[in-house]
Short mmCIF file of C-alpha atoms in Angstrom, two decimals:
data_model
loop_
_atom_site.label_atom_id
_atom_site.label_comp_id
_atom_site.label_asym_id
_atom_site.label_seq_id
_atom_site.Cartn_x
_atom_site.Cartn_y
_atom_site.Cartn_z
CA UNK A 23 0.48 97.00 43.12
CA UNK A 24 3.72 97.38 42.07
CA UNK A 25 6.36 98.15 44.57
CA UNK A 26 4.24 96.89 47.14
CA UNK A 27 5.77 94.52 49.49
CA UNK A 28 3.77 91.39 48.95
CA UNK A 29 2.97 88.76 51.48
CA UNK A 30 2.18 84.94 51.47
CA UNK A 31 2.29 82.46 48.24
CA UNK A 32 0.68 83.71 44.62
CA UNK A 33 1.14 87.31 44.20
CA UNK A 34 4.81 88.30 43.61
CA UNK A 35 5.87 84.25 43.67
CA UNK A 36 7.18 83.05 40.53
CA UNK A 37 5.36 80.09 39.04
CA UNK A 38 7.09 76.64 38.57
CA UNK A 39 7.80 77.02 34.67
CA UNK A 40 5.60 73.81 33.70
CA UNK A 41 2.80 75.78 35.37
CA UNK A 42 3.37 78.55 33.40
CA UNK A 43 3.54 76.84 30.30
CA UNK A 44 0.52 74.86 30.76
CA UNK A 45 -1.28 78.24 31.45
CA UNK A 46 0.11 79.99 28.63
CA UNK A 47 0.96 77.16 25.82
CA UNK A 48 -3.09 77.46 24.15
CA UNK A 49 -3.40 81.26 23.95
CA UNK A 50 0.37 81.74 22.41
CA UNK A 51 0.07 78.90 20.02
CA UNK A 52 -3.58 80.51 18.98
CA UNK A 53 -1.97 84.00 18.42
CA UNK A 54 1.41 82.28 16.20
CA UNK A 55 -0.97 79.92 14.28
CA UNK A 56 -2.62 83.22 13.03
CA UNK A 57 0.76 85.72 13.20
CA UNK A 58 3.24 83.29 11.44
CA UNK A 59 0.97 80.64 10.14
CA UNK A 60 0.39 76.64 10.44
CA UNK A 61 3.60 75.77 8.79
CA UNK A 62 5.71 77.85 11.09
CA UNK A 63 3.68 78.15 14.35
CA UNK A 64 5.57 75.60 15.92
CA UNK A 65 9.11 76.53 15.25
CA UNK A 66 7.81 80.33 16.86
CA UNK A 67 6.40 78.24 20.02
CA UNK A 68 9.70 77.17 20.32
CA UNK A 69 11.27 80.14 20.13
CA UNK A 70 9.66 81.91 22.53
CA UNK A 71 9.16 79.41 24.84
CA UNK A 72 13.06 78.59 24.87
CA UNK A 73 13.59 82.51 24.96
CA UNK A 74 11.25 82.89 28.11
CA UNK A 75 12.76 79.74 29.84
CA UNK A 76 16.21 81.24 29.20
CA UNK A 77 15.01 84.66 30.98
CA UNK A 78 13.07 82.74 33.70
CA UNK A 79 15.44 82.30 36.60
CA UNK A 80 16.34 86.06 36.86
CA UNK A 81 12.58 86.97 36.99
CA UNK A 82 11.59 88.77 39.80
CA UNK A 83 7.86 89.24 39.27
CA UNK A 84 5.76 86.37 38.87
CA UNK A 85 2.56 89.05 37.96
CA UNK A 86 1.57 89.46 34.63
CA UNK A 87 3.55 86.71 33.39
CA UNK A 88 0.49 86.09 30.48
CA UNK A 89 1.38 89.38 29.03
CA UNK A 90 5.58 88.88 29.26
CA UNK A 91 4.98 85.50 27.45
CA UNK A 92 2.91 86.90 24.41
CA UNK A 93 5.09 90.25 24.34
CA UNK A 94 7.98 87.58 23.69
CA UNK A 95 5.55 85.98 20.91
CA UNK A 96 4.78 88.93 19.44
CA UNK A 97 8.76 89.99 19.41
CA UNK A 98 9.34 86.37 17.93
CA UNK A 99 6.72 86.91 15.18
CA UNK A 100 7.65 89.94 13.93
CA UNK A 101 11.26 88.94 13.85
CA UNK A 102 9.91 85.86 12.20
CA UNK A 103 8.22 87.58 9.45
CA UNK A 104 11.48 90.36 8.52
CA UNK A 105 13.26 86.95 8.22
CA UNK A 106 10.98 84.85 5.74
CA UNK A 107 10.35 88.42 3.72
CA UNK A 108 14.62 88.34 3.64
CA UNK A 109 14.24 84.82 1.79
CA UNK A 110 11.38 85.16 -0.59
CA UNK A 111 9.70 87.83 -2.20
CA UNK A 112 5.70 87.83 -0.87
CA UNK A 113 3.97 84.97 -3.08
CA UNK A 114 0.51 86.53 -3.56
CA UNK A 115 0.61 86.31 -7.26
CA UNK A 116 2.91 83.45 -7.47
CA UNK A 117 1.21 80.09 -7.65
CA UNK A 118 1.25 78.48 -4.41
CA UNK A 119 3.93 75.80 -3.70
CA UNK A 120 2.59 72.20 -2.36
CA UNK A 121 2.49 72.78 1.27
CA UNK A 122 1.32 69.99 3.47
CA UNK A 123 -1.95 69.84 5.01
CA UNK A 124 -1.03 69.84 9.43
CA UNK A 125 -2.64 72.60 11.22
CA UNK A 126 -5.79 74.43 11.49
CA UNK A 127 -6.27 75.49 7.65
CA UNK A 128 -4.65 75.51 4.55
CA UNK A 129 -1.88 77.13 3.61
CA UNK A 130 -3.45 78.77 0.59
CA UNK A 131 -6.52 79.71 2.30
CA UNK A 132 -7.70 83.54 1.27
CA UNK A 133 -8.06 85.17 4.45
CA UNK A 134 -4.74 83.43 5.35
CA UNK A 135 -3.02 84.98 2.38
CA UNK A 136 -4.44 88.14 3.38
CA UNK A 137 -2.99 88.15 6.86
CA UNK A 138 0.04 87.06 5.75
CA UNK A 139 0.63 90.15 3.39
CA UNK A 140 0.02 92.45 6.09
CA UNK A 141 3.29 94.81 7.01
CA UNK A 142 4.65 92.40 10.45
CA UNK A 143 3.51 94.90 13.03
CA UNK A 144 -0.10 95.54 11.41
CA UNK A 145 -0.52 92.21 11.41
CA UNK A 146 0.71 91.17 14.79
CA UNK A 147 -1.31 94.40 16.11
CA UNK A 148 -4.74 92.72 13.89
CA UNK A 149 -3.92 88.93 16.02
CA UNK A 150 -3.88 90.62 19.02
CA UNK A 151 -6.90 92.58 19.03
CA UNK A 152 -9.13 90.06 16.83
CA UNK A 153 -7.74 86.34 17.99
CA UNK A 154 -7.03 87.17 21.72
CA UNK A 155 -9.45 90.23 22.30
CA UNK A 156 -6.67 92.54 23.37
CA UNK A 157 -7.35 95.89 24.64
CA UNK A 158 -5.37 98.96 22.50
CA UNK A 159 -3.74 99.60 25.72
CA UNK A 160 -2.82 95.77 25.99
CA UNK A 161 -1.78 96.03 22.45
CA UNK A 162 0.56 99.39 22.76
CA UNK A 163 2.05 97.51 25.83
CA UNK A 164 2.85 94.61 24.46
CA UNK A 165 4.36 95.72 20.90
CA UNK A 166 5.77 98.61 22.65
CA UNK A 167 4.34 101.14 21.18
CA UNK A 168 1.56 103.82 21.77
CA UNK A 169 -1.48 103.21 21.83
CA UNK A 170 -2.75 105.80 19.30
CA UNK A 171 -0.34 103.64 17.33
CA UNK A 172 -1.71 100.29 18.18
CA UNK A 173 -4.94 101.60 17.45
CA UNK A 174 -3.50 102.98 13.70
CA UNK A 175 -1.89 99.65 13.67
CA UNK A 176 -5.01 97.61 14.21
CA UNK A 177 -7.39 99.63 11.87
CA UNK A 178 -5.64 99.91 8.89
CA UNK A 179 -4.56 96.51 8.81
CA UNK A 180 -7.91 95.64 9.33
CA UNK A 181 -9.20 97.48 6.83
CA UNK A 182 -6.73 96.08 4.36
CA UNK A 183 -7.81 92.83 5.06
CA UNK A 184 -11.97 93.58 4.44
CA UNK A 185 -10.49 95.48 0.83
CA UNK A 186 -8.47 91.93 0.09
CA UNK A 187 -11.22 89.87 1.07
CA UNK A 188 -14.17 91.65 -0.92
CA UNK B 29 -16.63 90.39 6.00
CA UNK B 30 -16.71 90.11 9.67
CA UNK B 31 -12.66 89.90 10.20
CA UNK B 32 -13.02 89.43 14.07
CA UNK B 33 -15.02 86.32 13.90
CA UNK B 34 -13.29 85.02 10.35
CA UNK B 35 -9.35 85.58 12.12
CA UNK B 36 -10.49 83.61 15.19
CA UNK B 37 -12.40 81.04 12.74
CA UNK B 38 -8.38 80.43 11.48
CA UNK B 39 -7.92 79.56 14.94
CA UNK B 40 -9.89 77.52 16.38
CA UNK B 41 -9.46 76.38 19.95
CA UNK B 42 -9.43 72.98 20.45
CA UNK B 43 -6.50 72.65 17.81
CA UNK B 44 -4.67 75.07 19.73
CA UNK B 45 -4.91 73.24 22.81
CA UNK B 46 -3.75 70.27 21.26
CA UNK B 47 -1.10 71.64 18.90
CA UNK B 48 0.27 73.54 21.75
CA UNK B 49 -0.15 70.15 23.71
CA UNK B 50 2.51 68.96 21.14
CA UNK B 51 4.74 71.68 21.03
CA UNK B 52 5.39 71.93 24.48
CA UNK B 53 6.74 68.30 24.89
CA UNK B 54 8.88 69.12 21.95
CA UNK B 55 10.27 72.31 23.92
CA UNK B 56 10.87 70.01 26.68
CA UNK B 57 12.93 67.53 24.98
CA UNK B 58 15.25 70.79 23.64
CA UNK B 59 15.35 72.66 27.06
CA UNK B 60 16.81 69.45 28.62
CA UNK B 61 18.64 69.05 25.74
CA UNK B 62 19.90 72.59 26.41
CA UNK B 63 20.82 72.07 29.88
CA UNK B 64 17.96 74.81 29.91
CA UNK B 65 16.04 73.02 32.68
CA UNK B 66 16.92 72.90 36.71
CA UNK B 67 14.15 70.47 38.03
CA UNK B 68 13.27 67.88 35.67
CA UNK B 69 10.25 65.97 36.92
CA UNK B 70 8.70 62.76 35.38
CA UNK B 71 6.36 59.91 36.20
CA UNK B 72 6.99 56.28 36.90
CA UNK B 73 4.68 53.35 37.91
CA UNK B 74 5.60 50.99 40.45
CA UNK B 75 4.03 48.16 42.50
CA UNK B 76 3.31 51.01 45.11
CA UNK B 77 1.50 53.44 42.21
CA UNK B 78 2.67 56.21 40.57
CA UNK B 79 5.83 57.75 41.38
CA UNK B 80 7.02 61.69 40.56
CA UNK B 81 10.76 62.03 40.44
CA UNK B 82 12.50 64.74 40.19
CA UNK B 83 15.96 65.54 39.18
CA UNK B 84 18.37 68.19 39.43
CA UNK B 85 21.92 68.96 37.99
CA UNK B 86 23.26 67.30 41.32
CA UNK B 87 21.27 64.65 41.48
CA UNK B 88 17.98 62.89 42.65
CA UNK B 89 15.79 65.56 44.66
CA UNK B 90 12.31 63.94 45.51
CA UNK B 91 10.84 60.57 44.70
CA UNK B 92 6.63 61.26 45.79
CA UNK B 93 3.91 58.68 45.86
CA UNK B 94 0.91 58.91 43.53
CA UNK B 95 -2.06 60.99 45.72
CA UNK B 96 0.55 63.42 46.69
CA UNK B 97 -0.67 67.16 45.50
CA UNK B 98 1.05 67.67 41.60
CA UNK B 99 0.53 71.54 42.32
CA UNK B 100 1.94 71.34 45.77
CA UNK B 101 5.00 69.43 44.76
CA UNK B 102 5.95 71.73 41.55
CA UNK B 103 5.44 74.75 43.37
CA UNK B 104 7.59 73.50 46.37
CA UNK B 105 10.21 72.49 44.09
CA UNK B 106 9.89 76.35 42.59
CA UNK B 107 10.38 78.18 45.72
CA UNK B 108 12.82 75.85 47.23
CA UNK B 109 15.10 75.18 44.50
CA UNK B 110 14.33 76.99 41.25
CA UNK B 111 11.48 78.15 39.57
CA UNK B 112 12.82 76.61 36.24
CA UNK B 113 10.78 72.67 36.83
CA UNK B 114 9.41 71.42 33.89
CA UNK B 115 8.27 68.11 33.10
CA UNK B 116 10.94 66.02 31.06
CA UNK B 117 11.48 62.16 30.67
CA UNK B 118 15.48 62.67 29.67
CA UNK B 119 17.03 63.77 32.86
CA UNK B 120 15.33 61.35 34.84
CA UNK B 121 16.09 58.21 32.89
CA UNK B 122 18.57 57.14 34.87
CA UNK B 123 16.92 57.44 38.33
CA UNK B 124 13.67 55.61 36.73
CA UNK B 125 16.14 52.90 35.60
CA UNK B 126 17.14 51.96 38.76
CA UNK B 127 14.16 52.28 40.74
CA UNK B 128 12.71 49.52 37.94
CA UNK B 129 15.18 47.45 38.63
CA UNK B 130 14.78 47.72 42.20
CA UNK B 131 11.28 46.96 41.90
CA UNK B 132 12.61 43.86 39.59
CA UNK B 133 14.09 42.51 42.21
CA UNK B 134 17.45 43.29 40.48
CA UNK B 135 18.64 46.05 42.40
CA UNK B 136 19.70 46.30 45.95
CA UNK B 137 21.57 49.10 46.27
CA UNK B 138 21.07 52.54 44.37
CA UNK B 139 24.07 53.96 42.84
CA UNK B 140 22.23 57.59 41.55
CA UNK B 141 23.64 60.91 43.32
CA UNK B 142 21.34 62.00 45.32
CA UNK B 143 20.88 65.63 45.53
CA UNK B 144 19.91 66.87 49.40
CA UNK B 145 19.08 70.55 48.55
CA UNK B 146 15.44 69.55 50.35
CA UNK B 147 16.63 67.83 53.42
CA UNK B 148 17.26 69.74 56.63
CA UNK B 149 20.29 69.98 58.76
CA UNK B 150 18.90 67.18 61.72
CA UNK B 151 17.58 65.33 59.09
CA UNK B 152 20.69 65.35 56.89
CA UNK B 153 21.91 63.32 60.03
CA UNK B 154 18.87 60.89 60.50
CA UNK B 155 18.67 60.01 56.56
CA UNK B 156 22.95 59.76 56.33
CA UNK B 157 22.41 57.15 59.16
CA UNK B 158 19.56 55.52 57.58
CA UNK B 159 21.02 54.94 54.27
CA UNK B 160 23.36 52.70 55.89
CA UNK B 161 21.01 50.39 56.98
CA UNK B 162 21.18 47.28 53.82
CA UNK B 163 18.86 45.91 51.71
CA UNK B 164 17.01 43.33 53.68
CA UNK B 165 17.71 44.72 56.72
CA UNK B 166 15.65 46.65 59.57
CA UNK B 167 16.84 49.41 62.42
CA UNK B 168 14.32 50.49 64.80
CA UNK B 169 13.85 54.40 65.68
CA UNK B 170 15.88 54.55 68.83
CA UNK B 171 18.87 52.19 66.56
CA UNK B 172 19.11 55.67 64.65
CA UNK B 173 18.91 57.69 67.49
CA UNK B 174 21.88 55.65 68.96
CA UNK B 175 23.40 55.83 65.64
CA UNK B 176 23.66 60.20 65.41
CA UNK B 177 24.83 60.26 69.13
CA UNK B 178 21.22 61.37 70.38
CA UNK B 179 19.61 58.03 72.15
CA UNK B 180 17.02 60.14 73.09
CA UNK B 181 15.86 61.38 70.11
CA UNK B 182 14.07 58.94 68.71
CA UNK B 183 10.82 60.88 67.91
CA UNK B 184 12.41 63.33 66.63
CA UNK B 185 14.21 60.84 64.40
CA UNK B 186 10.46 59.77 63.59
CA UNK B 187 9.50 62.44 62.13
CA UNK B 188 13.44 63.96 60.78
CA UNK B 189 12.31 60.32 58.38
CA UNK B 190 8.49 61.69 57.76
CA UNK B 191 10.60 64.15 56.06
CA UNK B 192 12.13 62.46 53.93
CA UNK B 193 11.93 64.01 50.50
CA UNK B 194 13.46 60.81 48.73
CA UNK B 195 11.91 57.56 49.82
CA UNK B 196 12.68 54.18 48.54
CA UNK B 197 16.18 55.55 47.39
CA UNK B 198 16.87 56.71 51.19
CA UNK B 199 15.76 53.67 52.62
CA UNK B 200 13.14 54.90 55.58
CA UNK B 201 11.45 51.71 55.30
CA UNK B 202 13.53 50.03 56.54
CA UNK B 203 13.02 51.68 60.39
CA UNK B 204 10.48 49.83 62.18
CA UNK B 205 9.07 50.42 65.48
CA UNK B 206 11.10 48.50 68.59
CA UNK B 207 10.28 44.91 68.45
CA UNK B 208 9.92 45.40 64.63
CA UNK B 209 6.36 46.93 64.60
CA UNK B 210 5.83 48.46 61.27
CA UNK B 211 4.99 52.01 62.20
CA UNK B 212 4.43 55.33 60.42
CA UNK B 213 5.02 55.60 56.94
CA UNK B 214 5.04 59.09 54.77
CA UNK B 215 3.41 56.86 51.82
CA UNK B 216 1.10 55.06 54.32
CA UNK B 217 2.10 51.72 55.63
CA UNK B 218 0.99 49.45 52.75
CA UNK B 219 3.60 50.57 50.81
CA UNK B 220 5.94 50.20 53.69
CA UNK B 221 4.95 46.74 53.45
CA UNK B 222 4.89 45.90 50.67
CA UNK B 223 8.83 47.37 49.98
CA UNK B 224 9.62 45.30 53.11
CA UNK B 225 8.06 42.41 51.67
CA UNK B 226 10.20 42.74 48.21
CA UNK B 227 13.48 43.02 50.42
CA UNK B 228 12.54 39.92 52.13
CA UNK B 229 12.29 41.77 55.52
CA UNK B 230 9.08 40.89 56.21
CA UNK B 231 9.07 36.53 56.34
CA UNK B 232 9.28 36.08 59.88
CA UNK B 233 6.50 38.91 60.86
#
């Protein structure tokens, strides 16, 4: 398709930005409660929703806009994750801090703890392919990276997680 | 351990929609704050229904009436102006302000900037004309035909003000058929009325 002079509305059109956002908002906010976690899935949304809204006029291509908006969220949660590991050493054997109870699950919930001490591209690479179904291909794409290294990414972080959680 | 089905048990989708639901108003709130947004759009009620307007650095853009196609309008506003719309209450306060108090009863004369990105070069003419026309007051077609130097124009006036991409604020009402008959109206003649009724246009009909 690409190159391809396209005619009439959809195709190559760009979307009106709510439109997008409406489309996208669900799936993005699924993928950062589980990257980044409850406490900080918001402040990501933001992020990358500000970041995309930013780059949004000077789009040209109004195709594959679901896989621009979670390669953003992907960006934002790694990015997210080198800066939190800057400010605190990883708290897995620390007791837990109060945290308050909004979102989805707890804070200190096991398999959450496991995620979260996942290297930032494992992990990322494990939300992808487990929370949103991604393809390896989809994966490589979006993290840009190979896909034999997607695939490396994905399995041993998954396999991590089973050895944390047993 | 099943991971696939425990990772998307952290997730589960009917927060996300609502969560997201959340976050995205927030986002709005900071892209206008941000100057980050081109076409703010927001909702109204009025004695004629719902009203969309929609607002631009320059000004007021579109005013539509509630049955008018949400999808149609946002993705006209996208490909004629910017694709950057987004629905945001901040921008438009001050046009929603005055079109309440118009509706009050305690406005006759709208001060906002209009902005006339969406109107076309005849119809720049037709609407200039017709916003001189006064609260309370009525032209008919062929009045605004006289008025832009084309007396014979006056169905092409009629439908240069079916065009009209700001109604109420550009007052199209307010052009009546010769001998005063209330004729076509983009937002169906009730509504014509009934804003010719509030102006007090309507008594001796």
């Amino acid at each position: 398709m690409s190159g391809a002079h396209r005619s009439g509305p959809g195709r190559g059109t760009i979307p009106p930005f709510q439109t997008f956002l409406e489309a996208n908002r669900a799936p993005v906010y699924r993928f950062l409660v589980v990257a980044v976690g409850p406490q900080d899935a918001d402040d990501v949304f933001q992020e990358t929703f500000m970041a995309a809204l930013k780059a949004y006029r000077r789009l040209t291509d109004g195709t594959k806009l679901d896989r621009w908006i979670l390669m953003i969220a992907s960006r934002k949660a790694i990015d997210h994750h080198r800066a939190v590991s800057r400010r605190a050493v990883p708290s897995e054997d620390l007791p837990e801090t109060a945290t308050t109870d909004r979102g989805p699950f707890d804070a200190d919930d096991p398999l959450w703890r496991a995620v979260r001490s996942l290297p930032p591209r494992q992990r990322v690479a494990v939300v992808l392919r487990h929370v949103l179904d991604r393809s390896y291909a989809d994966i490589a794409e979006l993290m840009t990276s190979s896909e034999p290294t997607a695939r490396a990414n994905v399995h041993q972080g998954t396999k991590r997680l089973r050895e944390l959680m047993t | 351990m099943n991971v696939q089905r425990d990772l998307k048990g952290l997730s589960p989708r009917s927060d996300a929609a609502r969560d997201s639901r959340a976050a995205a108003q927030d986002l709005a709130r900071r892209a206008a704050a941000e100057g980050q947004i081109d076409v703010a759009v927001a909702t109204m009620d009025s004695p004629i229904g719902e009203l969309t307007v929609a607002v631009t650095r320059r000004g007021l853009v579109t005013v539509a009436f509630e049955g008018e196609d949400r999808d149609v309008l946002f993705e006209r506003l996208a490909r004629e102006l910017s694709p950057r719309v987004m629905e945001a209450t901040a921008p438009t306060d001050e046009a929603r302000r005055e079109l309440e108090q118009y509706f009050g009863g305690d406005r006759r004369r709208f001060e906002i900037t209009v902005d006339r990105s969406l109107i076309g070069p005849f119809a720049q003419k037709v609407l200039r004309a017709t916003s001189e026309i006064g609260y309370g007051e009525l032209a008919t077609y062929g009045d605004i035909a006289g008025r832009i130097d084309r007396p014979k124009a006056a169905r092409a006036v009629g439908s240069a003000l079916g065009s009209n991409p700001i109604p109420i604020v550009i007052p199209c009402h307010r052009i009546v058929g010769a001998g005063g008959k209330l004729t076509g109206y983009a937002g169906g003649l009730p509504r014509k009325e009934t804003l010719l009724r509030l102006e007090g246009s309507l008594l001796e009909l």
